[in-house]
PDB file of C-alpha atoms and ligand atoms in Angstrom:
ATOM      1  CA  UNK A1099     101.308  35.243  46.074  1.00  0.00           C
ATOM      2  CA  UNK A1100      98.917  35.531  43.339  1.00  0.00           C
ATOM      3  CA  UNK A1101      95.460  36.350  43.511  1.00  0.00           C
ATOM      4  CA  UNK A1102      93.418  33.252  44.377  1.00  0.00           C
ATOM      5  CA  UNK A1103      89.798  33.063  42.692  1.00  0.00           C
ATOM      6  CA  UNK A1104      87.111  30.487  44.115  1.00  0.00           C
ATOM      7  CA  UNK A1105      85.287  29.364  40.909  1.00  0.00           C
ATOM      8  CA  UNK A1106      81.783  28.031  41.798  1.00  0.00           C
ATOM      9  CA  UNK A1107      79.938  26.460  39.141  1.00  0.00           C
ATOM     10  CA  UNK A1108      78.254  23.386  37.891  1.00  0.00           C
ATOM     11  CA  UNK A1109      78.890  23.253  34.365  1.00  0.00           C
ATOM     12  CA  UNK A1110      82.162  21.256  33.494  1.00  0.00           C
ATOM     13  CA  UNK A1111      82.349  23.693  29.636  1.00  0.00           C
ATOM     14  CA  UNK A1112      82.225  26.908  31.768  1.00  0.00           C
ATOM     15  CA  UNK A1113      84.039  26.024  34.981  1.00  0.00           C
ATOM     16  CA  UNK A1114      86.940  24.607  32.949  1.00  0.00           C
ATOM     17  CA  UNK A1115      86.784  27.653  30.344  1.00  0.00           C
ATOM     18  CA  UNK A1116      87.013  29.985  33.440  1.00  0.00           C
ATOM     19  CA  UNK A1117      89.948  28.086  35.256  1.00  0.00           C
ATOM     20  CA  UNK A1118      91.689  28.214  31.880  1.00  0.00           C
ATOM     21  CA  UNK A1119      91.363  32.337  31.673  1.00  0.00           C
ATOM     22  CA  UNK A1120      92.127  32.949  35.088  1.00  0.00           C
ATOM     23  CA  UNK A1121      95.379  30.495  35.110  1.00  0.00           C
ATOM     24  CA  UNK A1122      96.752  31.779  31.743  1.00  0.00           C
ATOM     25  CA  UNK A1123      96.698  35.451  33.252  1.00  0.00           C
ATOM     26  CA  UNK A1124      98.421  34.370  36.686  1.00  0.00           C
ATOM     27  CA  UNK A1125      95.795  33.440  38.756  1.00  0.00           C
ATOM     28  CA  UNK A1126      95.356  30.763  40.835  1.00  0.00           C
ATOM     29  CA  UNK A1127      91.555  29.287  40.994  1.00  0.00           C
ATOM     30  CA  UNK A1128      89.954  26.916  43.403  1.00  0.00           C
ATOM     31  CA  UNK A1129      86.256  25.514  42.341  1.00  0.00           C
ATOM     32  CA  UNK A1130      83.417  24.288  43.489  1.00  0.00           C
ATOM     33  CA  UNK A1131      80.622  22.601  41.854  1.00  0.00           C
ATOM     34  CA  UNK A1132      77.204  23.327  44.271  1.00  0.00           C
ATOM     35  CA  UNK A1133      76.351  26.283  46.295  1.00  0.00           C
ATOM     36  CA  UNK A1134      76.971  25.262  49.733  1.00  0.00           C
ATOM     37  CA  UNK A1135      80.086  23.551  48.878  1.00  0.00           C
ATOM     38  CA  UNK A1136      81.020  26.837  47.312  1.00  0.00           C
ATOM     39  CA  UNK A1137      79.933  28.772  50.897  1.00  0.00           C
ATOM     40  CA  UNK A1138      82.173  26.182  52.720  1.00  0.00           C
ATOM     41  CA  UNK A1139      85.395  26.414  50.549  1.00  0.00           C
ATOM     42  CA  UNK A1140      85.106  30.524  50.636  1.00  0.00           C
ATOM     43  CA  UNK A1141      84.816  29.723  54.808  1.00  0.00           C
ATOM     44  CA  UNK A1142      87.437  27.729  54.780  1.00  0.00           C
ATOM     45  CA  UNK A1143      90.196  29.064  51.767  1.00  0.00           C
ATOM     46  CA  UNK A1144      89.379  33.070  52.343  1.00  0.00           C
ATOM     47  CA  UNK A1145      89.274  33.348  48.352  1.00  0.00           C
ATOM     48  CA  UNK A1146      90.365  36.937  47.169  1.00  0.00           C
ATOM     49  CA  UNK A1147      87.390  36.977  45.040  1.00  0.00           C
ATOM     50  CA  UNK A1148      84.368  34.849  44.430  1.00  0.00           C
ATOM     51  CA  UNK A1149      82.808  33.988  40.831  1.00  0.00           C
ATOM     52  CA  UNK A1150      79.527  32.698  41.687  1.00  0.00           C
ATOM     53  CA  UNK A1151      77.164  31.277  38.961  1.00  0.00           C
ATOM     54  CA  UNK A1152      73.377  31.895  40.276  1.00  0.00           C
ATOM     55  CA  UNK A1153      72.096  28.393  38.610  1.00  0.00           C
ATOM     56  CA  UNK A1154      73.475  25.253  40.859  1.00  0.00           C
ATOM     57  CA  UNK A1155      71.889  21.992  41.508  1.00  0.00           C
ATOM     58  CA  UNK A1156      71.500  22.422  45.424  1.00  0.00           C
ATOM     59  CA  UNK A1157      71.248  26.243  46.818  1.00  0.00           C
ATOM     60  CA  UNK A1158      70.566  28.824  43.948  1.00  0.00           C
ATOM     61  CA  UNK A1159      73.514  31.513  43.820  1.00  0.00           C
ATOM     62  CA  UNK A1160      71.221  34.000  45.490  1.00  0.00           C
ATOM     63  CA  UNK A1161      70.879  32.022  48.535  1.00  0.00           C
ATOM     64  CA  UNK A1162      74.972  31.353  48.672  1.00  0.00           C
ATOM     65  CA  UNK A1163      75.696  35.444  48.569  1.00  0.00           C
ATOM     66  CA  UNK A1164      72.986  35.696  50.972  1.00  0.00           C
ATOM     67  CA  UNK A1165      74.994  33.106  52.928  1.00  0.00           C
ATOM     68  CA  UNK A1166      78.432  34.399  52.441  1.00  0.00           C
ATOM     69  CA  UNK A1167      77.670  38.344  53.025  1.00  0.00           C
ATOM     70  CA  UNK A1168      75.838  37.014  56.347  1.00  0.00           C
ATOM     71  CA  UNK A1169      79.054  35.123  57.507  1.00  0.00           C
ATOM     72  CA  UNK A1170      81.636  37.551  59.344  1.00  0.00           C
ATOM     73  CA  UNK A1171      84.200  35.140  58.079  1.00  0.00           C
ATOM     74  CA  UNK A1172      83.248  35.515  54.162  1.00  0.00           C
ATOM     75  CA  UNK A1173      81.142  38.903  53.753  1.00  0.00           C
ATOM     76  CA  UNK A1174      84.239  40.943  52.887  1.00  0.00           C
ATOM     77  CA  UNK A1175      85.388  38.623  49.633  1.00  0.00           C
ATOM     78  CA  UNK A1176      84.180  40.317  46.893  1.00  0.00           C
ATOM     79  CA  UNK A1177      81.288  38.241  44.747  1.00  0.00           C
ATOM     80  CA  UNK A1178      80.730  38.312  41.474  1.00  0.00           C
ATOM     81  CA  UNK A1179      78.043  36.937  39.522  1.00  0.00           C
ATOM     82  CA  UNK A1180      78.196  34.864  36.011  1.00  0.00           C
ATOM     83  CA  UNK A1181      75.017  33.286  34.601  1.00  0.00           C
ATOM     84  CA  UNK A1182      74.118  33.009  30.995  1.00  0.00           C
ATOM     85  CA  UNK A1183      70.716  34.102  32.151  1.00  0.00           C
ATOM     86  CA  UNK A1184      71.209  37.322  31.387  1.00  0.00           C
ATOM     87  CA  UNK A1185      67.850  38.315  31.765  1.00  0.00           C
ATOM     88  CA  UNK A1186      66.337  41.365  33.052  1.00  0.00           C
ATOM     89  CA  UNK A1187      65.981  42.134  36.525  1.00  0.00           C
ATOM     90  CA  UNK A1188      69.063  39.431  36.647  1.00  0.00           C
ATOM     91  CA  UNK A1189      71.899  41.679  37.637  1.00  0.00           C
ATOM     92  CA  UNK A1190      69.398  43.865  39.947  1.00  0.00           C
ATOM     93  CA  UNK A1191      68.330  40.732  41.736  1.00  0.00           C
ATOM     94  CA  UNK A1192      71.768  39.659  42.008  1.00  0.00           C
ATOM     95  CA  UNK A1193      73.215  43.015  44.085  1.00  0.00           C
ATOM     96  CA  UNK A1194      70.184  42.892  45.656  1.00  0.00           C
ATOM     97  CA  UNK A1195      70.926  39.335  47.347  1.00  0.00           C
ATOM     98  CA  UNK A1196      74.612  41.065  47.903  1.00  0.00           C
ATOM     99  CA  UNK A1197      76.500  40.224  44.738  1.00  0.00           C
ATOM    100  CA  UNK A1198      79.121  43.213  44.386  1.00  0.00           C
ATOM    101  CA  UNK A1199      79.206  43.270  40.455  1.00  0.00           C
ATOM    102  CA  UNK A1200      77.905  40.942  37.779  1.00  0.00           C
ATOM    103  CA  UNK A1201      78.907  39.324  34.299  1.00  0.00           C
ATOM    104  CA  UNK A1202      76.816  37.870  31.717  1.00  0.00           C
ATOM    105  CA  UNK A1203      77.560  34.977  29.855  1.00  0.00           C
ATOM    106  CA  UNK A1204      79.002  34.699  27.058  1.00  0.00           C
ATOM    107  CA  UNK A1205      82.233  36.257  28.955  1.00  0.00           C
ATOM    108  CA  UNK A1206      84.147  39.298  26.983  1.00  0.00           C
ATOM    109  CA  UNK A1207      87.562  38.324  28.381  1.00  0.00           C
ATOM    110  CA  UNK A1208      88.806  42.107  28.223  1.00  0.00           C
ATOM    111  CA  UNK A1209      86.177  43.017  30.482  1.00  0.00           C
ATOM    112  CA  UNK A1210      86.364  39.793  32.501  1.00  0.00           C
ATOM    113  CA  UNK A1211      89.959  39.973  33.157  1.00  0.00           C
ATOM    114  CA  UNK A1212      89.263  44.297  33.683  1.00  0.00           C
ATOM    115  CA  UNK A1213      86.875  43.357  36.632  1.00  0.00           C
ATOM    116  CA  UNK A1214      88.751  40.648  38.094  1.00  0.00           C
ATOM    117  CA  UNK A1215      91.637  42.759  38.119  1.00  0.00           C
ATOM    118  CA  UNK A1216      89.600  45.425  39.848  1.00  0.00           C
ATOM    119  CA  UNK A1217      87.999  43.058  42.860  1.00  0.00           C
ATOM    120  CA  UNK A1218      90.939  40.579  42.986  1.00  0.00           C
ATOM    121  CA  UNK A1219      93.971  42.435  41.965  1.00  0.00           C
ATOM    122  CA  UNK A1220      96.462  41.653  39.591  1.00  0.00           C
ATOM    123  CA  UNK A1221      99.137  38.916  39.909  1.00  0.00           C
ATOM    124  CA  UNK A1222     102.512  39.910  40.475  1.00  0.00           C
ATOM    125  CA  UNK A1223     103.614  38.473  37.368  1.00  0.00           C
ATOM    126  CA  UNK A1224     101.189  38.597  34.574  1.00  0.00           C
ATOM    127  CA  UNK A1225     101.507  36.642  31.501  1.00  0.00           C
ATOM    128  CA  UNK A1226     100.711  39.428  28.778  1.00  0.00           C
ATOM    129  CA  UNK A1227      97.829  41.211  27.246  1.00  0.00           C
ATOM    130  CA  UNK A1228      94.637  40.879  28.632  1.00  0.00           C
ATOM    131  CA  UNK A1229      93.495  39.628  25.361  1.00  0.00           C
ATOM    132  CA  UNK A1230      96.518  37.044  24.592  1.00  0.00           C
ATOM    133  CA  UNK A1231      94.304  34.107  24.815  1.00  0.00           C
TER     134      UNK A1231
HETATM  135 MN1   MN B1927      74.820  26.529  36.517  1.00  0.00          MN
END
């Protein structure tokens, strides 16, 4: 079984961009599009990994790692953070609220894919060079 990723984030351009990465290098992705229903699919689906933008329209990404590090159920997935604020203080205040690593937008697939690979694992099969797309 390959790795599966759950993708939550609200913008259609970046959501689809990082479905597109993930799938083309074996993955398989689920996604959701606000926070909470983000913190409910990771309940539900036990994700491998989490990539959790910190801007959604309901709950703020902060408050859903806060969520999902509090649940028994959820707290071991790993969580990463992606937000094109990369501002600092950002990726502080993100493994403050529990976050396990961060990524700033825009994404360097090499080291994208490098630390996906590293919380998620690889997929049994993979498609190639980790810069083949
Ligand atoms: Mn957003």
């Amino acid at each position: 079984m390959p790795p599966r990723i759950l993708i939550v984030e609200d913008n259609e351009l970046n959501l689809k961009l990082l479905h597109d990465v993930l799938e083309a290098h074996g993955y398989v992705t689920i996604a959701a599009r606000e926070g909470a229903a983000g913190v409910a699919l990771a309940h539900d689906s036990h994700p491998d990994m989490i990539l959790l933008d910190l801007q959604l329209p309901d709950i703020s990404g902060y408050e859903a790692v806060r969520q999902l590090k509090d649940d028994p159920t959820t707290q071991a997935i790993p969580v990463v953070a992606v937000t094109a604020f990369a501002m600092v203080g950002d990726e502080r205040k993100a493994l403050a609220a529990g976050c396990d690593a961060y990524i700033a937008k825009p994404i360097v697939l090499r080291e994208f894919l490098a630390l996906v690979a590293r919380f998620a694992g690889r997929p049994p099969q993979g498609t190639g060079q980790p810069d083949d797309c």
